Short mmCIF file of C-alpha atoms and ligand atoms in Angstrom, two decimals:
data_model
loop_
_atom_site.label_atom_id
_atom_site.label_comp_id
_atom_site.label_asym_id
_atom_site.label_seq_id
_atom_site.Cartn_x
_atom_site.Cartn_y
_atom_site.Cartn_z
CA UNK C 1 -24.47 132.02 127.68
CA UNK C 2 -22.18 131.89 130.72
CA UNK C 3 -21.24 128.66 132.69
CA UNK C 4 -19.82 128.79 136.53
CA UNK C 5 -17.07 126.09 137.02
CA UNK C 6 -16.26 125.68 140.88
CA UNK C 7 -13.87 123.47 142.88
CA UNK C 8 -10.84 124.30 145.35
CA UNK C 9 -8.57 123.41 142.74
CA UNK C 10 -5.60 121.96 145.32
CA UNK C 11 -3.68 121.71 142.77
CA UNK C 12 -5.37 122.30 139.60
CA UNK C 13 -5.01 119.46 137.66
CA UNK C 14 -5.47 117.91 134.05
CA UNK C 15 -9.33 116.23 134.93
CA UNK C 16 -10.06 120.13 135.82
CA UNK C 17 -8.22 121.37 132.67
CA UNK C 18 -10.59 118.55 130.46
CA UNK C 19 -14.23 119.50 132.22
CA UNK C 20 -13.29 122.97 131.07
CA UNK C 21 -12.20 122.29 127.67
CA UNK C 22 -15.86 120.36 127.27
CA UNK C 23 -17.69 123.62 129.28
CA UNK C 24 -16.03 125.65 126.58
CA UNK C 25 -17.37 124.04 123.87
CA UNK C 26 -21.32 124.77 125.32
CA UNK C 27 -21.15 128.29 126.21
CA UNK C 28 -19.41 131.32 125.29
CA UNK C 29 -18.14 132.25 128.78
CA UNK C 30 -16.98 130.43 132.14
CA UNK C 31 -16.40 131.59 135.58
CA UNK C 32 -14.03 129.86 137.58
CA UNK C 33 -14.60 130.04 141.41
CA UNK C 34 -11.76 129.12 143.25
CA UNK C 35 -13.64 127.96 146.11
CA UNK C 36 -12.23 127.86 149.90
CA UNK C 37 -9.96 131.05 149.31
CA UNK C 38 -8.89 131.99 152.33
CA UNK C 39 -7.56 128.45 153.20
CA UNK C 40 -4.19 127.53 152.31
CA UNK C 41 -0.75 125.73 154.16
CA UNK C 42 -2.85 122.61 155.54
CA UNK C 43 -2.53 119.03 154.02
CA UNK C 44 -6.03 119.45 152.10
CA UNK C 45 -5.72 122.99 150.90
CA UNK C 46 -1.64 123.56 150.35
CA UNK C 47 -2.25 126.66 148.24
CA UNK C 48 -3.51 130.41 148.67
CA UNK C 49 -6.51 131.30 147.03
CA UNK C 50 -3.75 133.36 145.06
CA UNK C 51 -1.58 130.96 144.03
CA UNK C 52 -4.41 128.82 142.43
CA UNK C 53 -5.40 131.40 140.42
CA UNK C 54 -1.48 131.47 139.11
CA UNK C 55 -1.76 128.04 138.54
CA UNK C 56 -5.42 128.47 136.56
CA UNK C 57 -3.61 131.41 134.31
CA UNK C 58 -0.62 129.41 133.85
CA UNK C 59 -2.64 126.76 132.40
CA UNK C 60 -4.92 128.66 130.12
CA UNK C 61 -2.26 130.00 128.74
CA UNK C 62 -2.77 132.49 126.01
CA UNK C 63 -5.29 130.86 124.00
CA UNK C 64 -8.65 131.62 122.93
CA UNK C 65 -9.41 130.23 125.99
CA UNK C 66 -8.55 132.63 128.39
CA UNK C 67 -10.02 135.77 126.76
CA UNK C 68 -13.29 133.62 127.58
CA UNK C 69 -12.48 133.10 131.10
CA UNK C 70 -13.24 135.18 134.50
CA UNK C 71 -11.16 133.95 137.14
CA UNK C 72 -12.21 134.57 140.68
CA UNK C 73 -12.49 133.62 144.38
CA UNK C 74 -14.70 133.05 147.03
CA UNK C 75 -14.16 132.32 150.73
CA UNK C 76 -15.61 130.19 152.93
CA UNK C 77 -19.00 131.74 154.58
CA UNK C 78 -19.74 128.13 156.98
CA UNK C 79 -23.51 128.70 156.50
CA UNK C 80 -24.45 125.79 154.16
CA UNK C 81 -27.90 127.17 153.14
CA UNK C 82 -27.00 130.55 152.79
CA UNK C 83 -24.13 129.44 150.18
CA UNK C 84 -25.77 130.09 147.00
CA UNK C 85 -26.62 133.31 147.78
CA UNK C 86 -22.87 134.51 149.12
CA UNK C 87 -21.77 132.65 145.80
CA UNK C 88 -24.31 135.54 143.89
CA UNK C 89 -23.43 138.33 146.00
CA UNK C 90 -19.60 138.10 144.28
CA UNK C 91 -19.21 136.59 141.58
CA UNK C 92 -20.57 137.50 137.93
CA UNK C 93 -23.85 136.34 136.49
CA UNK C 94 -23.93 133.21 135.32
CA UNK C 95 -26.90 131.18 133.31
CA UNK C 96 -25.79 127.35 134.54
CA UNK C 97 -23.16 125.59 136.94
CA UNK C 98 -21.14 122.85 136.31
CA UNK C 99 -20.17 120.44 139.27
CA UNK C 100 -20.18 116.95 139.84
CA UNK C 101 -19.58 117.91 143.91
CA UNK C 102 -22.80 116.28 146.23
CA UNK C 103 -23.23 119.39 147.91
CA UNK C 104 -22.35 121.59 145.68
CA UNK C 105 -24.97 120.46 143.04
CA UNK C 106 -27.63 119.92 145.55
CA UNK C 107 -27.25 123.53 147.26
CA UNK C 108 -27.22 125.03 143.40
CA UNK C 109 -30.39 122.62 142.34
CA UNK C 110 -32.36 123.89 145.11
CA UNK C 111 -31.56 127.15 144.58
CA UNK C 112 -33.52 126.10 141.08
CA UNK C 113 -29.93 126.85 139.15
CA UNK C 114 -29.68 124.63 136.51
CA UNK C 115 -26.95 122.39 137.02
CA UNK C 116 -24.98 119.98 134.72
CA UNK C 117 -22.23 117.77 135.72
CA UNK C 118 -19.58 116.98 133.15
CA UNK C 119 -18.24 113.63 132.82
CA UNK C 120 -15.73 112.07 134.84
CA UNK C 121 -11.97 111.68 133.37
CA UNK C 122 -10.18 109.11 134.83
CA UNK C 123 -11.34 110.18 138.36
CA UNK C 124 -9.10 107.64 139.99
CA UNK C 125 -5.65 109.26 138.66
CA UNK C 126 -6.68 112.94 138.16
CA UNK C 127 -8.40 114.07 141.73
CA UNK C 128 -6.64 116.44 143.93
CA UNK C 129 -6.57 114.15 146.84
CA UNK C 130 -4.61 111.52 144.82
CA UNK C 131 -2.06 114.24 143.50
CA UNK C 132 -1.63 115.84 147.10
CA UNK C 133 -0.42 112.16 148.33
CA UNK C 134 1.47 111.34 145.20
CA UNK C 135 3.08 114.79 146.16
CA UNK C 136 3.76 113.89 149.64
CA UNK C 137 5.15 110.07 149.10
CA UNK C 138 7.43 111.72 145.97
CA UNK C 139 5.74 109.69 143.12
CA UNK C 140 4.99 110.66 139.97
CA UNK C 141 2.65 113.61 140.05
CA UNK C 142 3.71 115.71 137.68
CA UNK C 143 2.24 114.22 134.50
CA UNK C 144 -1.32 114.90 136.56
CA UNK C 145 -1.62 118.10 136.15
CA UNK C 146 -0.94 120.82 133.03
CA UNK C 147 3.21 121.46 132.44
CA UNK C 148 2.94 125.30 133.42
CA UNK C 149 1.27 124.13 136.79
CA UNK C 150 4.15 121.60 137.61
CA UNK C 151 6.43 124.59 137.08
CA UNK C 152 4.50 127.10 139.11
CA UNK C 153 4.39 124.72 141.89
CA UNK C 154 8.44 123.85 141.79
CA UNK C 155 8.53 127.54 141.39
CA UNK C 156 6.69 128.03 145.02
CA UNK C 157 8.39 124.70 146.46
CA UNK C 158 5.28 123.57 146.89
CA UNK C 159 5.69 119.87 147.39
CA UNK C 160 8.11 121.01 149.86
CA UNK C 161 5.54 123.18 151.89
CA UNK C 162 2.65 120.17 151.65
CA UNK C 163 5.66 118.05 153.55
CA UNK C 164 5.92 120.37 156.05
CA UNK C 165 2.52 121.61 157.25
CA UNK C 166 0.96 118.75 158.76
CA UNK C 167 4.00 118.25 160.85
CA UNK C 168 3.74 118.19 164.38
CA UNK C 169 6.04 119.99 166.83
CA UNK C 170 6.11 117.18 169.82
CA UNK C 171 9.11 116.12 170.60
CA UNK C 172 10.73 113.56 168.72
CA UNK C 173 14.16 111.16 169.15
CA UNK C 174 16.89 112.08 167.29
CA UNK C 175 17.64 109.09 165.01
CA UNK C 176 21.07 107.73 165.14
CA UNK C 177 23.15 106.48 162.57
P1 LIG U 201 -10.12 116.99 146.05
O1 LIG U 201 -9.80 115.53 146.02
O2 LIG U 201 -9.16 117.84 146.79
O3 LIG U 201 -11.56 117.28 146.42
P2 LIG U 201 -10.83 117.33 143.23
O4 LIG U 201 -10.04 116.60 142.21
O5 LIG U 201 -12.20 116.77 143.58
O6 LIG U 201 -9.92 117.48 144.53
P3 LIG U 201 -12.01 119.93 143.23
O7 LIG U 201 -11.32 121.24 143.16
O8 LIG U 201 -12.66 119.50 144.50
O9 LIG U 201 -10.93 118.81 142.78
O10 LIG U 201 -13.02 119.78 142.04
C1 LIG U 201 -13.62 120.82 141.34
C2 LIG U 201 -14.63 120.21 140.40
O11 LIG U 201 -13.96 119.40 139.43
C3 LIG U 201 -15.63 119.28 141.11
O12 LIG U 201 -16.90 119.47 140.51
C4 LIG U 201 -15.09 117.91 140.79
O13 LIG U 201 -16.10 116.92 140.82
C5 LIG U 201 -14.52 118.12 139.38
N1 LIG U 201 -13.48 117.15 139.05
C6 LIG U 201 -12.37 116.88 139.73
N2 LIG U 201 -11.65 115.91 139.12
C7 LIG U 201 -12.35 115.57 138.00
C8 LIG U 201 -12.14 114.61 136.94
N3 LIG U 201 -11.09 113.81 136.92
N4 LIG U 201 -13.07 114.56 135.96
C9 LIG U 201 -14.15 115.35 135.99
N5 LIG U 201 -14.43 116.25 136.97
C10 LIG U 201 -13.53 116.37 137.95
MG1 LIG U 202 -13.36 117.50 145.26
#
């Protein structure tokens, strides 16, 4: 039996890391769609499809749970109802999805996929919204997510790059002393 486990996963953090830990103990394989690939340096996707699969490795470490894991990605196609179909055409099979995303269980359930949605942990602290502005206002965000994907992320400087991005060119005073 093999479950599909999607999200954008910007950054991946320690909510993520639990609904897989519960997927793992109902079926014997999970594919992880890093969803949104090709997007990355804007304030709601920071990361390359590439570097989120670093930071997905980095926290699966060596354990049994990564020899039962099939990391992959899939870009954007813009065509909601055609979704579940790109989704098929490149990824491995899969038997049941696990999502707790509106639209993403809704496309799957009328597709007639069977679709479970695992329960929420502490949704107000561990959602990658609330880590991307802890990240930007320098608080405390590294406890959010697993210790290998803090370091990744220092490793990258990406806190430093989420800063950055949104930025606007216009001209601005010079601020005096
Ligand atoms: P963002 O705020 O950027 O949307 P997110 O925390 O929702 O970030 P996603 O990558 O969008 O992260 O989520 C992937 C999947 O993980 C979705 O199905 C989402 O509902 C689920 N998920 C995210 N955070 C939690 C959590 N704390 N507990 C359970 N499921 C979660
Ligand atoms: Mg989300």
């Amino acid at each position: 039996m093999r479950g599909l486990y999607i999200g954008r996963f910007q950054p991946y953090h320690l909510g993520h890391q639990a609904v897989l830990e519960k997927i793992a103990d109902e079926v014997d394989e999970i594919v992880i769609v890093i969803g949104s690939a090709q997007e990355s340096h804007t304030a709601e996707n920071p990361f390359t499809g590439g570097e989120r699969m670093e930071m997905i490795y980095a926290a699966l470490g060596k354990a049994d749970l990564r020899k039962r894991c099939i990391v992959t990605t899939l870009q954007d196609i813009n065509r909601n109802s055609l979704w579940v179909t790109h989704l098929r055409s490149m990824v491995p099979c899969f038997d049941v999805v696990y999502s707790n995303n509106p639209l993403v269980v809704r496309l799957f359930s009328e597709a007639k996929v069977t679709v479970k949605k695992p329960p929420l942990y502490q949704r107000e602290l561990y959602s990658g919204t609330a880590i991307r502005n802890l990240m930007r206002q320098d608080g405390n965000w590294t406890d959010l997510v697993p210790g290998n994907v803090a370091k990744f992320i220092r490793q990258i400087n990406g806190v430093e790059r989420l800063c950055i991005v949104p930025k606007s060119d216009s001209f601005e005073m010079p601020s005096h002393e």
